[in-house]
mmCIF file of C-alpha atoms in Angstrom:
data_model
loop_
_atom_site.group_PDB
_atom_site.id
_atom_site.type_symbol
_atom_site.label_atom_id
_atom_site.label_comp_id
_atom_site.label_asym_id
_atom_site.label_seq_id
_atom_site.Cartn_x
_atom_site.Cartn_y
_atom_site.Cartn_z
ATOM 1 C CA ALA O 177 130.735 116.092 74.023
ATOM 2 C CA GLN O 178 130.123 119.755 73.468
ATOM 3 C CA LYS O 179 132.685 122.361 72.580
ATOM 4 C CA VAL O 180 132.563 126.072 71.873
ATOM 5 C CA THR O 181 135.464 127.863 70.237
ATOM 6 C CA GLN O 182 135.936 131.601 70.247
ATOM 7 C CA ALA O 183 139.184 131.976 68.393
ATOM 8 C CA GLN O 184 139.415 135.736 68.822
ATOM 9 C CA THR O 185 140.884 136.449 72.225
ATOM 10 C CA GLU O 186 140.887 140.244 71.954
ATOM 11 C CA ILE O 187 139.619 142.678 69.368
ATOM 12 C CA SER O 188 140.107 146.441 69.265
ATOM 13 C CA VAL O 189 138.057 148.680 67.014
ATOM 14 C CA VAL O 190 137.580 152.396 66.699
ATOM 15 C CA GLU O 191 134.188 153.722 67.662
ATOM 16 C CA LYS O 192 131.584 153.511 64.890
ATOM 17 C CA GLU O 193 133.307 150.614 63.188
ATOM 18 C CA ASP O 194 131.455 147.357 62.696
ATOM 19 C CA VAL O 195 132.857 144.272 64.393
ATOM 20 C CA THR O 196 132.060 140.562 64.190
ATOM 21 C CA LEU O 197 132.743 138.119 66.999
ATOM 22 C CA ASP O 198 133.121 134.539 65.873
ATOM 23 C CA CYS O 199 131.726 131.457 67.559
ATOM 24 C CA VAL O 200 132.119 127.891 66.338
ATOM 25 C CA TYR O 201 130.468 125.032 68.173
ATOM 26 C CA GLU O 202 130.568 121.245 68.181
ATOM 27 C CA THR O 203 127.816 118.882 69.214
ATOM 28 C CA ARG O 204 126.379 115.574 68.050
ATOM 29 C CA ASP O 205 122.899 116.491 69.185
ATOM 30 C CA THR O 206 120.328 117.609 66.663
ATOM 31 C CA THR O 207 118.515 119.744 69.213
ATOM 32 C CA TYR O 208 120.593 122.359 70.929
ATOM 33 C CA TYR O 209 120.570 125.989 71.953
ATOM 34 C CA LEU O 210 123.130 128.697 71.447
ATOM 35 C CA PHE O 211 123.561 131.788 73.564
ATOM 36 C CA TRP O 212 125.572 134.964 73.703
ATOM 37 C CA TYR O 213 126.379 136.707 76.967
ATOM 38 C CA LYS O 214 128.071 140.024 77.647
ATOM 39 C CA GLN O 215 130.359 140.649 80.598
ATOM 40 C CA PRO O 216 131.042 144.390 80.963
ATOM 41 C CA PRO O 217 133.947 145.665 83.036
ATOM 42 C CA SER O 218 131.624 145.734 86.059
ATOM 43 C CA GLY O 219 131.781 141.943 85.907
ATOM 44 C CA GLU O 220 128.183 140.703 85.814
ATOM 45 C CA LEU O 221 127.292 138.501 82.842
ATOM 46 C CA VAL O 222 124.196 139.538 80.966
ATOM 47 C CA PHE O 223 122.186 137.385 78.589
ATOM 48 C CA LEU O 224 121.928 138.762 75.047
ATOM 49 C CA ILE O 225 120.303 136.159 72.829
ATOM 50 C CA ARG O 226 119.195 132.541 72.549
ATOM 51 C CA ARG O 227 118.840 130.590 69.310
ATOM 52 C CA ASN O 228 117.598 127.020 68.874
ATOM 53 C CA SER O 229 119.004 124.604 66.339
ATOM 54 C CA PHE O 230 115.838 124.535 64.259
ATOM 55 C CA ASP O 231 115.714 128.243 63.648
ATOM 56 C CA GLU O 232 118.387 129.476 61.284
ATOM 57 C CA GLN O 233 116.840 132.856 60.764
ATOM 58 C CA ASN O 234 119.249 135.639 61.481
ATOM 59 C CA GLU O 235 118.215 138.080 64.140
ATOM 60 C CA ILE O 236 118.709 141.779 64.477
ATOM 61 C CA SER O 237 118.230 143.799 67.618
ATOM 62 C CA GLY O 238 119.193 147.408 67.200
ATOM 63 C CA ARG O 239 122.908 147.523 66.480
ATOM 64 C CA TYR O 240 123.310 143.827 67.278
ATOM 65 C CA SER O 241 122.828 141.018 64.799
ATOM 66 C CA TRP O 242 123.474 137.304 64.872
ATOM 67 C CA ASN O 243 124.254 134.978 62.001
ATOM 68 C CA PHE O 244 123.507 131.303 62.690
ATOM 69 C CA GLN O 245 124.779 128.842 60.097
ATOM 70 C CA LYS O 246 124.380 125.144 60.818
ATOM 71 C CA SER O 247 126.397 124.215 57.739
ATOM 72 C CA THR O 248 129.496 125.736 59.296
ATOM 73 C CA SER O 249 128.459 125.250 62.955
ATOM 74 C CA SER O 250 128.837 128.927 63.559
ATOM 75 C CA PHE O 251 126.876 131.519 65.486
ATOM 76 C CA ASN O 252 128.567 134.837 64.871
ATOM 77 C CA PHE O 253 127.708 138.134 66.502
ATOM 78 C CA THR O 254 128.027 141.482 64.761
ATOM 79 C CA ILE O 255 127.909 144.896 66.359
ATOM 80 C CA THR O 256 127.218 147.692 63.909
ATOM 81 C CA ALA O 257 128.520 151.191 64.563
ATOM 82 C CA SER O 258 130.266 150.139 67.749
ATOM 83 C CA GLN O 259 130.198 152.340 70.811
ATOM 84 C CA VAL O 260 132.461 152.614 73.829
ATOM 85 C CA VAL O 261 129.712 151.025 75.946
ATOM 86 C CA ASP O 262 130.076 147.867 73.867
ATOM 87 C CA SER O 263 133.500 147.284 75.427
ATOM 88 C CA ALA O 264 133.182 144.004 77.281
ATOM 89 C CA VAL O 265 133.989 140.332 77.159
ATOM 90 C CA TYR O 266 131.508 138.401 75.068
ATOM 91 C CA PHE O 267 130.857 134.716 75.650
ATOM 92 C CA CYS O 268 129.211 132.260 73.312
ATOM 93 C CA ALA O 269 127.581 129.223 74.934
ATOM 94 C CA LEU O 270 126.008 125.941 73.877
ATOM 95 C CA SER O 271 123.349 123.873 75.632
ATOM 96 C CA ALA O 272 122.955 120.372 74.260
ATOM 97 C CA GLY O 273 122.431 116.808 75.231
ATOM 98 C CA GLY O 274 121.610 115.131 78.468
ATOM 99 C CA GLY O 275 118.453 115.223 80.497
ATOM 100 C CA TYR O 276 119.332 118.561 81.985
ATOM 101 C CA GLN O 277 120.723 121.868 81.002
ATOM 102 C CA LYS O 278 124.458 121.428 80.682
ATOM 103 C CA VAL O 279 125.911 124.579 79.229
ATOM 104 C CA THR O 280 129.350 124.868 77.711
ATOM 105 C CA PHE O 281 130.892 128.321 77.444
ATOM 106 C CA GLY O 282 133.561 129.512 75.077
ATOM 107 C CA THR O 283 136.627 131.245 76.438
ATOM 108 C CA GLY O 284 135.278 134.665 75.519
ATOM 109 C CA THR O 285 136.322 137.510 73.247
ATOM 110 C CA LYS O 286 137.388 140.780 74.811
ATOM 111 C CA LEU O 287 136.186 143.695 72.737
ATOM 112 C CA GLN O 288 137.678 147.115 73.231
ATOM 113 C CA VAL O 289 136.044 150.032 71.475
ATOM 114 C CA ILE O 290 138.350 153.001 71.277
ATOM 115 C CA PRO O 291 136.789 156.470 71.201
ATOM 116 C CA GLY L 51 115.772 141.984 94.777
ATOM 117 C CA ALA L 52 114.795 140.238 91.602
ATOM 118 C CA GLY L 53 118.232 139.042 90.551
ATOM 119 C CA VAL L 54 120.727 136.439 91.684
ATOM 120 C CA SER L 55 122.615 137.558 94.748
ATOM 121 C CA GLN L 56 125.902 136.276 96.101
ATOM 122 C CA SER L 57 127.698 136.844 99.337
ATOM 123 C CA PRO L 58 130.205 137.899 100.305
ATOM 124 C CA SER L 59 131.199 140.058 97.355
ATOM 125 C CA ASN L 60 134.834 139.816 98.392
ATOM 126 C CA LYS L 61 136.614 137.338 100.607
ATOM 127 C CA VAL L 62 140.244 137.348 101.625
ATOM 128 C CA THR L 63 141.385 134.274 103.497
ATOM 129 C CA GLU L 64 144.598 132.677 104.586
ATOM 130 C CA LYS L 65 145.863 129.532 102.947
ATOM 131 C CA GLY L 66 144.514 126.487 104.735
ATOM 132 C CA LYS L 67 141.316 128.097 105.986
ATOM 133 C CA ASP L 68 137.829 126.991 104.948
ATOM 134 C CA VAL L 69 135.461 129.367 103.158
ATOM 135 C CA GLU L 70 131.753 129.334 102.387
ATOM 136 C CA LEU L 71 130.263 131.180 99.460
ATOM 137 C CA ARG L 72 126.540 131.748 99.268
ATOM 138 C CA CYS L 73 124.169 132.082 96.325
ATOM 139 C CA ASP L 74 120.525 133.168 96.375
ATOM 140 C CA PRO L 75 118.940 132.352 93.013
ATOM 141 C CA ILE L 76 115.965 134.013 91.421
ATOM 142 C CA SER L 77 112.764 132.796 93.028
ATOM 143 C CA GLY L 78 111.243 129.950 91.049
ATOM 144 C CA HIS L 79 114.432 129.018 89.244
ATOM 145 C CA THR L 80 114.971 125.306 89.695
ATOM 146 C CA ALA L 81 118.429 125.112 88.146
ATOM 147 C CA LEU L 82 121.501 126.561 89.813
ATOM 148 C CA TYR L 83 125.082 126.591 88.596
ATOM 149 C CA TRP L 84 128.455 127.429 90.058
ATOM 150 C CA TYR L 85 131.314 128.579 87.858
ATOM 151 C CA ARG L 86 134.827 129.755 88.520
ATOM 152 C CA GLN L 87 136.461 132.524 86.553
ATOM 153 C CA SER L 88 140.155 133.127 87.001
ATOM 154 C CA LEU L 89 141.644 136.474 86.004
ATOM 155 C CA GLY L 90 141.119 137.035 82.298
ATOM 156 C CA GLN L 91 139.863 133.506 81.763
ATOM 157 C CA GLY L 92 136.608 131.967 80.647
ATOM 158 C CA LEU L 93 134.005 130.273 82.756
ATOM 159 C CA GLU L 94 134.965 126.996 84.361
ATOM 160 C CA PHE L 95 131.917 124.899 85.218
ATOM 161 C CA LEU L 96 131.948 123.544 88.766
ATOM 162 C CA ILE L 97 128.579 122.036 89.634
ATOM 163 C CA TYR L 98 124.932 122.049 88.633
ATOM 164 C CA PHE L 99 121.827 121.651 90.797
ATOM 165 C CA GLN L 100 118.347 120.721 89.692
ATOM 166 C CA GLY L 101 116.252 121.340 92.765
ATOM 167 C CA ASN L 102 118.341 120.103 95.667
ATOM 168 C CA SER L 103 120.055 117.392 93.648
ATOM 169 C CA ALA L 104 123.417 117.765 91.947
ATOM 170 C CA PRO L 105 123.356 115.530 88.857
ATOM 171 C CA ASP L 106 126.617 116.949 87.602
ATOM 172 C CA LYS L 107 129.535 117.526 89.929
ATOM 173 C CA SER L 108 132.080 116.828 87.256
ATOM 174 C CA GLY L 109 133.621 120.257 87.396
ATOM 175 C CA LEU L 110 134.602 120.283 91.053
ATOM 176 C CA PRO L 111 138.418 120.558 90.979
ATOM 177 C CA SER L 112 139.111 118.410 94.015
ATOM 178 C CA ASP L 113 137.536 116.865 97.079
ATOM 179 C CA ARG L 114 138.220 120.109 98.931
ATOM 180 C CA PHE L 115 135.274 121.564 97.033
ATOM 181 C CA SER L 116 131.691 120.748 97.943
ATOM 182 C CA ALA L 117 128.312 122.352 97.454
ATOM 183 C CA GLU L 118 124.814 121.946 98.698
ATOM 184 C CA ARG L 119 121.447 123.417 98.022
ATOM 185 C CA THR L 120 118.563 123.454 100.433
ATOM 186 C CA GLY L 121 114.866 124.037 99.908
ATOM 187 C CA GLY L 122 115.436 124.293 96.196
ATOM 188 C CA SER L 123 116.759 127.761 96.798
ATOM 189 C CA VAL L 124 119.943 128.908 98.531
ATOM 190 C CA SER L 125 123.186 127.190 97.660
ATOM 191 C CA THR L 126 126.503 127.153 99.474
ATOM 192 C CA LEU L 127 129.851 126.372 97.899
ATOM 193 C CA THR L 128 132.444 125.316 100.456
ATOM 194 C CA ILE L 129 136.162 125.208 99.877
ATOM 195 C CA GLN L 130 138.170 123.462 102.549
ATOM 196 C CA ARG L 131 141.850 124.025 103.237
ATOM 197 C CA THR L 132 142.044 126.783 100.658
ATOM 198 C CA GLN L 133 145.054 127.025 98.391
ATOM 199 C CA GLN L 134 146.389 130.015 96.489
ATOM 200 C CA GLU L 135 145.251 128.494 93.210
ATOM 201 C CA ASP L 136 141.677 128.720 94.482
ATOM 202 C CA SER L 137 141.853 132.493 94.110
ATOM 203 C CA ALA L 138 139.264 133.466 91.506
ATOM 204 C CA VAL L 139 135.819 134.927 91.052
ATOM 205 C CA TYR L 140 133.119 132.406 91.836
ATOM 206 C CA LEU L 141 129.955 132.979 89.847
ATOM 207 C CA CYS L 142 126.531 131.602 90.520
ATOM 208 C CA ALA L 143 123.758 131.445 87.944
ATOM 209 C CA SER L 144 120.183 130.256 87.953
ATOM 210 C CA SER L 145 117.656 129.396 85.290
ATOM 211 C CA LEU L 146 114.214 127.934 84.851
ATOM 212 C CA GLY L 147 115.881 124.593 84.390
ATOM 213 C CA ARG L 148 115.174 123.466 80.892
ATOM 214 C CA ARG L 149 118.081 123.619 78.493
ATOM 215 C CA SER L 150 116.389 126.191 76.346
ATOM 216 C CA TYR L 151 116.476 128.769 79.057
ATOM 217 C CA GLU L 152 119.103 131.386 79.560
ATOM 218 C CA GLN L 153 121.044 131.698 82.785
ATOM 219 C CA TYR L 154 120.944 134.708 85.051
ATOM 220 C CA PHE L 155 124.225 135.429 86.758
ATOM 221 C CA GLY L 156 125.025 136.913 90.101
ATOM 222 C CA PRO L 157 127.757 139.502 90.639
ATOM 223 C CA GLY L 158 130.209 136.904 91.878
ATOM 224 C CA THR L 159 132.380 136.451 94.929
ATOM 225 C CA ARG L 160 136.015 137.426 94.510
ATOM 226 C CA LEU L 161 138.085 135.032 96.591
ATOM 227 C CA THR L 162 141.677 135.843 97.395
ATOM 228 C CA VAL L 163 143.796 133.279 99.201
ATOM 229 C CA THR L 164 146.930 134.731 100.740
#
């Protein structure tokens, strides 16, 4: 069985602060994929990043960075110098196991960036 | 358009009525998913299609819920005898089908049962 835990329900930061969103996952599969999605107030989920279980290299994309650590089963997401436009609900997701693409989503972390 | 579309965007219905929600996936995407998102909650998986087949219906809450997909494209989620607890946003997503691929989400249908 797969499980994704996003323990932080809501986070508030002041603009320009850095913020890290935590994601802890559980799976027995050795091959799996992790994702982050953003759901802005407008409601439509948008894909941010995919990481496979064999690639533990951290990734940076502009102000966004992701830290994948298999040893702790974590895939954390950091926003540097946060902006008001970063305010959204962020979901971590796991795809593992089975002969098809079953995806398990976390419950999401609501980020509010205060100007 | 190039994205996933859903219709209607909003639906208000009386308790006990049947509703149909439609999803048009991205052309060429073989996998299609339905999720339910209640106010302030996460994504609740409902059903998955690979082509026209639904190998995983485990998330359907009750036998009042059903879904079909035709021509490997459009999908319809039907809720019979709606109840107030069915009120939620119903999201559809599609992907290229393999588990490595990300999902593309539609804007959702907001269902309100009065």
